[in-house]
Coordinates of C-alpha atoms in Angstrom, one line a residue:
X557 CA -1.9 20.6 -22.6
X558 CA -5.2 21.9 -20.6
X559 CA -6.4 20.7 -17.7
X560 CA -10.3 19.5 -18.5
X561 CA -12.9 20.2 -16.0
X562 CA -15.3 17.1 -15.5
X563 CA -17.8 18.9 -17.6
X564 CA -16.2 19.1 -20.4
X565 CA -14.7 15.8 -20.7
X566 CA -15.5 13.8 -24.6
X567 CA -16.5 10.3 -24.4
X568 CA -13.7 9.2 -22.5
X569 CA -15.0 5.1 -23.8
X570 CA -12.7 5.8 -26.6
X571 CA -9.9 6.6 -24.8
X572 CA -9.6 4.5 -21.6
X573 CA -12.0 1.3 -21.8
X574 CA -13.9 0.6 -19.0
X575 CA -13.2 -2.6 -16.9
X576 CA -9.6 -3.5 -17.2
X577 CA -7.5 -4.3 -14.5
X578 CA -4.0 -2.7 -13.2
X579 CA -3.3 0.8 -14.1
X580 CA -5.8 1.3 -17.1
X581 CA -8.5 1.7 -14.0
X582 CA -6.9 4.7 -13.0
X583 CA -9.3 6.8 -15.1
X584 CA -12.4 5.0 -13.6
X585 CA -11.2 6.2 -10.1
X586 CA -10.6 9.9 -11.5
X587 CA -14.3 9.5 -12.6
X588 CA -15.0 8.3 -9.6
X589 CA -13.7 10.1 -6.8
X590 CA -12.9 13.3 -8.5
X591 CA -9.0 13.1 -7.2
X592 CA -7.2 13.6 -10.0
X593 CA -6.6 15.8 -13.4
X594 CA -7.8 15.0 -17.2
X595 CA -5.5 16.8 -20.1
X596 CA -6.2 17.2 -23.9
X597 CA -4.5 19.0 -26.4
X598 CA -7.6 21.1 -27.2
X599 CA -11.1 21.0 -25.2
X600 CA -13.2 20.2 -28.6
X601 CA -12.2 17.4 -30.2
X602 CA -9.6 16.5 -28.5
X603 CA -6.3 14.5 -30.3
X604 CA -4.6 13.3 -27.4
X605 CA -5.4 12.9 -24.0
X606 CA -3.9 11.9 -20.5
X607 CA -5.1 11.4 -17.0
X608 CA -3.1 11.5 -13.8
X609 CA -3.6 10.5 -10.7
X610 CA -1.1 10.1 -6.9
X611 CA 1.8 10.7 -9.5
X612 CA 0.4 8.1 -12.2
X613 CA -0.7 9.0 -15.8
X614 CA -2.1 7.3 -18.7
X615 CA -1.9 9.1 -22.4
X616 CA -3.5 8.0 -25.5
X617 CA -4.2 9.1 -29.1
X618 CA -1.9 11.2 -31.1
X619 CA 1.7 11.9 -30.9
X620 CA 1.6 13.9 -33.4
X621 CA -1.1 16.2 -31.6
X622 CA 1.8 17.2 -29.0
X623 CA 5.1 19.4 -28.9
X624 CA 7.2 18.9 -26.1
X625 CA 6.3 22.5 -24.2
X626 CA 2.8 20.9 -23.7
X627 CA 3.7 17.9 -21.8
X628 CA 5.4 20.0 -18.9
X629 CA 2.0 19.1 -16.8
X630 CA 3.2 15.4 -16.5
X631 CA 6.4 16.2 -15.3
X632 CA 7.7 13.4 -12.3
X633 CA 5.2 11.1 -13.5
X634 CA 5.0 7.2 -13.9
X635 CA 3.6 7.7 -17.6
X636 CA 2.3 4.7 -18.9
X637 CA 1.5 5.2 -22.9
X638 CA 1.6 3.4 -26.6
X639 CA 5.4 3.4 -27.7
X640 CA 4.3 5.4 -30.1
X641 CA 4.5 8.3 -27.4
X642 CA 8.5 7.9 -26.9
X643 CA 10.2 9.9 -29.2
X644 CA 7.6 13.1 -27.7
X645 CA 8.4 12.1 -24.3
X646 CA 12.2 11.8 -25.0
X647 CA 11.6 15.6 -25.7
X648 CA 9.4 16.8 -23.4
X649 CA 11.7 15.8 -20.1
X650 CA 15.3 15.9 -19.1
X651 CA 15.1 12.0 -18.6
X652 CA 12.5 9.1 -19.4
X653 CA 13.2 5.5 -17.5
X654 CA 11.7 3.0 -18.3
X655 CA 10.1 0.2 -15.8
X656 CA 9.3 -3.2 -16.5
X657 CA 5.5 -3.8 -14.5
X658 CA 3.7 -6.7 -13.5
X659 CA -0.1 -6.9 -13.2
X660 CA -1.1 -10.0 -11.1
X661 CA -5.5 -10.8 -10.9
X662 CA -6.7 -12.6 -7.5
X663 CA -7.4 -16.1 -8.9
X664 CA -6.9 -18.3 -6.1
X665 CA -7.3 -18.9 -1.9
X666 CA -4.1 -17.0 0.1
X667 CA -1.5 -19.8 0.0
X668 CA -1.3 -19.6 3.9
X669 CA -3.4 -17.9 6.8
X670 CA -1.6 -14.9 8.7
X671 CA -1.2 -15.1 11.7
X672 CA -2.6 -11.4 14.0
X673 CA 0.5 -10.9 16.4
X674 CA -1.1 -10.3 20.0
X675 CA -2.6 -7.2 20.9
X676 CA -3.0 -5.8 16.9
X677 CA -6.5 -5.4 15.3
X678 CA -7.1 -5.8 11.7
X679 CA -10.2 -4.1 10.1
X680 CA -11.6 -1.7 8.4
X681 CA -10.3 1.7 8.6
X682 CA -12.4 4.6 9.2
X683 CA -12.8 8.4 8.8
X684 CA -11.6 8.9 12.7
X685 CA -8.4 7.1 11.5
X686 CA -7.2 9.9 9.2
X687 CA -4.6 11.1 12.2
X688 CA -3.4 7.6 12.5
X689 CA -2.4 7.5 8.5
X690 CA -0.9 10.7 8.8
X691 CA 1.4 9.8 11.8
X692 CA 3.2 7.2 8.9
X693 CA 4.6 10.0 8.0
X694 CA 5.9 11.9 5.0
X695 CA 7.6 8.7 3.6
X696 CA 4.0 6.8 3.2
X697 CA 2.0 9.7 1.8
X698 CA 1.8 7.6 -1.5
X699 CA -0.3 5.2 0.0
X700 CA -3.4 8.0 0.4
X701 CA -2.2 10.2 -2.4
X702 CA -4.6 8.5 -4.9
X703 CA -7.7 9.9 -2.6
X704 CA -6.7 13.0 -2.2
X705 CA -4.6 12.8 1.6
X706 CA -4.8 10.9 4.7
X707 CA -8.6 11.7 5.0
X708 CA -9.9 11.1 1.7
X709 CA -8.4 7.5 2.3
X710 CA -9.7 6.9 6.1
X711 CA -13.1 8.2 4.8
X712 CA -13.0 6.1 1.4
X713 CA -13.9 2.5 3.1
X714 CA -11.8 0.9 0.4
X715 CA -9.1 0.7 3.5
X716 CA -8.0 -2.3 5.7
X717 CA -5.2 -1.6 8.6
X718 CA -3.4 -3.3 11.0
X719 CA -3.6 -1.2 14.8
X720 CA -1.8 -1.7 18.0
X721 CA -3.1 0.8 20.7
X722 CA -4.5 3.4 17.7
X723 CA -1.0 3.5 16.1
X724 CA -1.2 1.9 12.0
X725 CA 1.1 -0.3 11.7
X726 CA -0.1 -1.3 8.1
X727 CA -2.1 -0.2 5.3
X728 CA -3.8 -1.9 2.8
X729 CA -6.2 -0.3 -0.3
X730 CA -7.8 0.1 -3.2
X731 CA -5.4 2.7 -5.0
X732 CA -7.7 3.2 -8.4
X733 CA -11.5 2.2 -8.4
X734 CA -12.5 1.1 -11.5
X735 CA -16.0 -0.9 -12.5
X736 CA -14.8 -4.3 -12.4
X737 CA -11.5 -4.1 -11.1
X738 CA -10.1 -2.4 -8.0
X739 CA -6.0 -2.1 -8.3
X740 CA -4.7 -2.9 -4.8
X741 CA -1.5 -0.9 -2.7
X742 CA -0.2 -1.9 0.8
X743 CA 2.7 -0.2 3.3
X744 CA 3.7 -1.6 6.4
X745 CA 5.4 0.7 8.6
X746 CA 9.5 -0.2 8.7
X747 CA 9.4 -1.3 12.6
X748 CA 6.4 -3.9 11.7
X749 CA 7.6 -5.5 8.6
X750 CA 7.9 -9.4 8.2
X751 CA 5.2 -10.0 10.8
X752 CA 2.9 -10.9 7.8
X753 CA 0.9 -7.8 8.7
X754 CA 0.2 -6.6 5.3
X755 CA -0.8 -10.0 4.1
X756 CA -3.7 -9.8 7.1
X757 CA -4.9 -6.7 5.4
X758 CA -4.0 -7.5 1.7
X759 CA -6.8 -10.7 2.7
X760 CA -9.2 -8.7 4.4
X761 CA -9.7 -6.0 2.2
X762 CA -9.6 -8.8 -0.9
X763 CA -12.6 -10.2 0.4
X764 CA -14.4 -6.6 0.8
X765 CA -13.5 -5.9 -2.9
X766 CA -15.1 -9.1 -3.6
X767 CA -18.2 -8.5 -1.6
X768 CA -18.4 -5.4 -4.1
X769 CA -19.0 -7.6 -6.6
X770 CA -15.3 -6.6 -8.0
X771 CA -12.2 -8.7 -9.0
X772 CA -8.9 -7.6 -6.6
X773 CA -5.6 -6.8 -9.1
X774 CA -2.4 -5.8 -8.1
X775 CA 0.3 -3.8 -9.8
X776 CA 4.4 -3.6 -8.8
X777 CA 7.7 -3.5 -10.6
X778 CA 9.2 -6.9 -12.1
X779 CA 11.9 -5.9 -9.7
X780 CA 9.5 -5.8 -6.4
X781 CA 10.3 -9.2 -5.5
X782 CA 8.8 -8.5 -1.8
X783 CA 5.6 -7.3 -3.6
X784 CA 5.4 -10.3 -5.7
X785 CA 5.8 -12.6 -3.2
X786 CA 3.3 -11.1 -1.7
X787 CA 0.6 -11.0 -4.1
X788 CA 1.4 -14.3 -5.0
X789 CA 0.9 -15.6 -1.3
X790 CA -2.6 -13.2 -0.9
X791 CA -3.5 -15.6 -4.0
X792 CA -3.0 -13.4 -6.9
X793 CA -1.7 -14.7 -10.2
X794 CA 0.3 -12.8 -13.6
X795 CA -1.5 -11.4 -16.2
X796 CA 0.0 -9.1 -17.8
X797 CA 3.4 -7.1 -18.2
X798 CA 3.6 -3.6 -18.9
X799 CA 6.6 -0.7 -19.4
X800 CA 5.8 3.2 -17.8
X801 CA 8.2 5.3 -17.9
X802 CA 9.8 7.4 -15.2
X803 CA 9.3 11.0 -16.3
X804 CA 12.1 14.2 -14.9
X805 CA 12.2 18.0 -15.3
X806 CA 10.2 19.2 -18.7
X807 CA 13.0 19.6 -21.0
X808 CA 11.2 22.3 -22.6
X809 CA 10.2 25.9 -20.3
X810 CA 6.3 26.4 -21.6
X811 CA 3.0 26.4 -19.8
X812 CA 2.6 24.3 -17.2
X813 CA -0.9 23.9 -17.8
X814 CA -4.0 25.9 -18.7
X815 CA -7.5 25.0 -16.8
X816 CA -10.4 25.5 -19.4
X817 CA -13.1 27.6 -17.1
X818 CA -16.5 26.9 -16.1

């Protein structure tokens, strides 16, 4: 496949409708905030298409558009496609798993109130903070991988965090923008967990994506029971289920990508 620049990008309406909630925002955000790659099978007239984003893709249109060699760009992905797609992904990588997915909508009040523990500030985080999200370390770079790094995220203000002396002790944000919805993620550092820290930031930054004027979702794995519970508690509510698939190695040594100039 080759890598679309925004300018050349079809009438992406087509493709990836705009206001749904869960993963199929995840091409709003690449619109949006520019982190992130578009892929077609050809730049005129595209047949099939894909979008990825912090290790996420969506594709769409015609398998029949693909050989296997052309999918090596989407290599260790979470691909999340028409079934249609399998038997060219089965090709294209030296394993596909799938993963049964859960899309939950904020419909209700949180359940319960958290409580702050003494001496930790909840609010909004900000672009002096980008050292702070850094210091989680390698392990939580997927929570700020969907804006680009630590300070794409602490500049974004679509973050909420939970501080004790400077240090973040949770994280809580809007992982993919899109026009109506905005699809939620939270880490709490392993020392800090079960001090309901993430629920104070799930609920703060709940109510900012509502003063936007958008509807909070929230994605995780059917077998996430901690995120579940969760969500459940910050007053979200089932939707929708959904299979993406786990993508390996490409199976098939070809380009790795072409980017279509300027």
């Amino acid at each position: 496949m080759i890598e679309l620049l925004p300018h050349r990008l079809p009438a992406l309406s087509r493709w990836f409708p705009a206001g749904a909630p869960g993963p199929a925002a995840l091409a709003e955000h690449v619109l949006t905030t520019g982190t992130g790659r578009f892929w077609a099978d050809r730049a005129v007239q595209p047949r099939a298409i894909a979008v990825d984003c912090a290790a996420h893709a969506l594709l769409r249109g015609d398998p029949g558009a693909l050989v296997p060699a052309e999918l090596a760009p989407l290599g260790s992905r979470y691909i999340e496609a028409p079934t249609r797609f399998l038997p060219v992904l089965g090709a294209s990588f030296d394993r596909i798993m799938p993963w049964e997915r859960m899309v939950y909508i904020q419909q209700e009040e949180p359940t319960s109130l958290a409580r702050t523990p003494r001496g930790v500030v909840v609010r909004r985080i900000a672009a002096a903070d980008a050292e702070a999200l850094a210091a989680l370390g390698p392990g939580a770079a997927w929570i700020h991988a969907s804006w680009g790094g630590p300070a794409g995220l602490a500049a974004s203000g679509h973050a909420w965090g939970a501080f004790h002396h400077g240090e973040a002790l949770a994280v809580a944000c809007t992982y993919f923008l899109g026009s109506a919805y905005e699809d939620l993620a939270v880490l709490t550092a392993p020392d800090h967990r079960r001090r309901q820290l993430a629920l104070s930031c799930v609920t703060a930054l709940c109510a900012d994506v509502t003063a936007r004027g958008h509807t909070p979702s929230w994605s995780c794995s059917r077998h996430n029971r901690a995120s579940r519970l969760l969500a459940w508690n910050a007053g979200f509510r089932l939707v929708r289920e959904y299979v993406h698939h786990a993508t390996g190695a490409p199976a098939v040594r070809g380009t790795s990508g072409t980017r279509i100039p300027a």
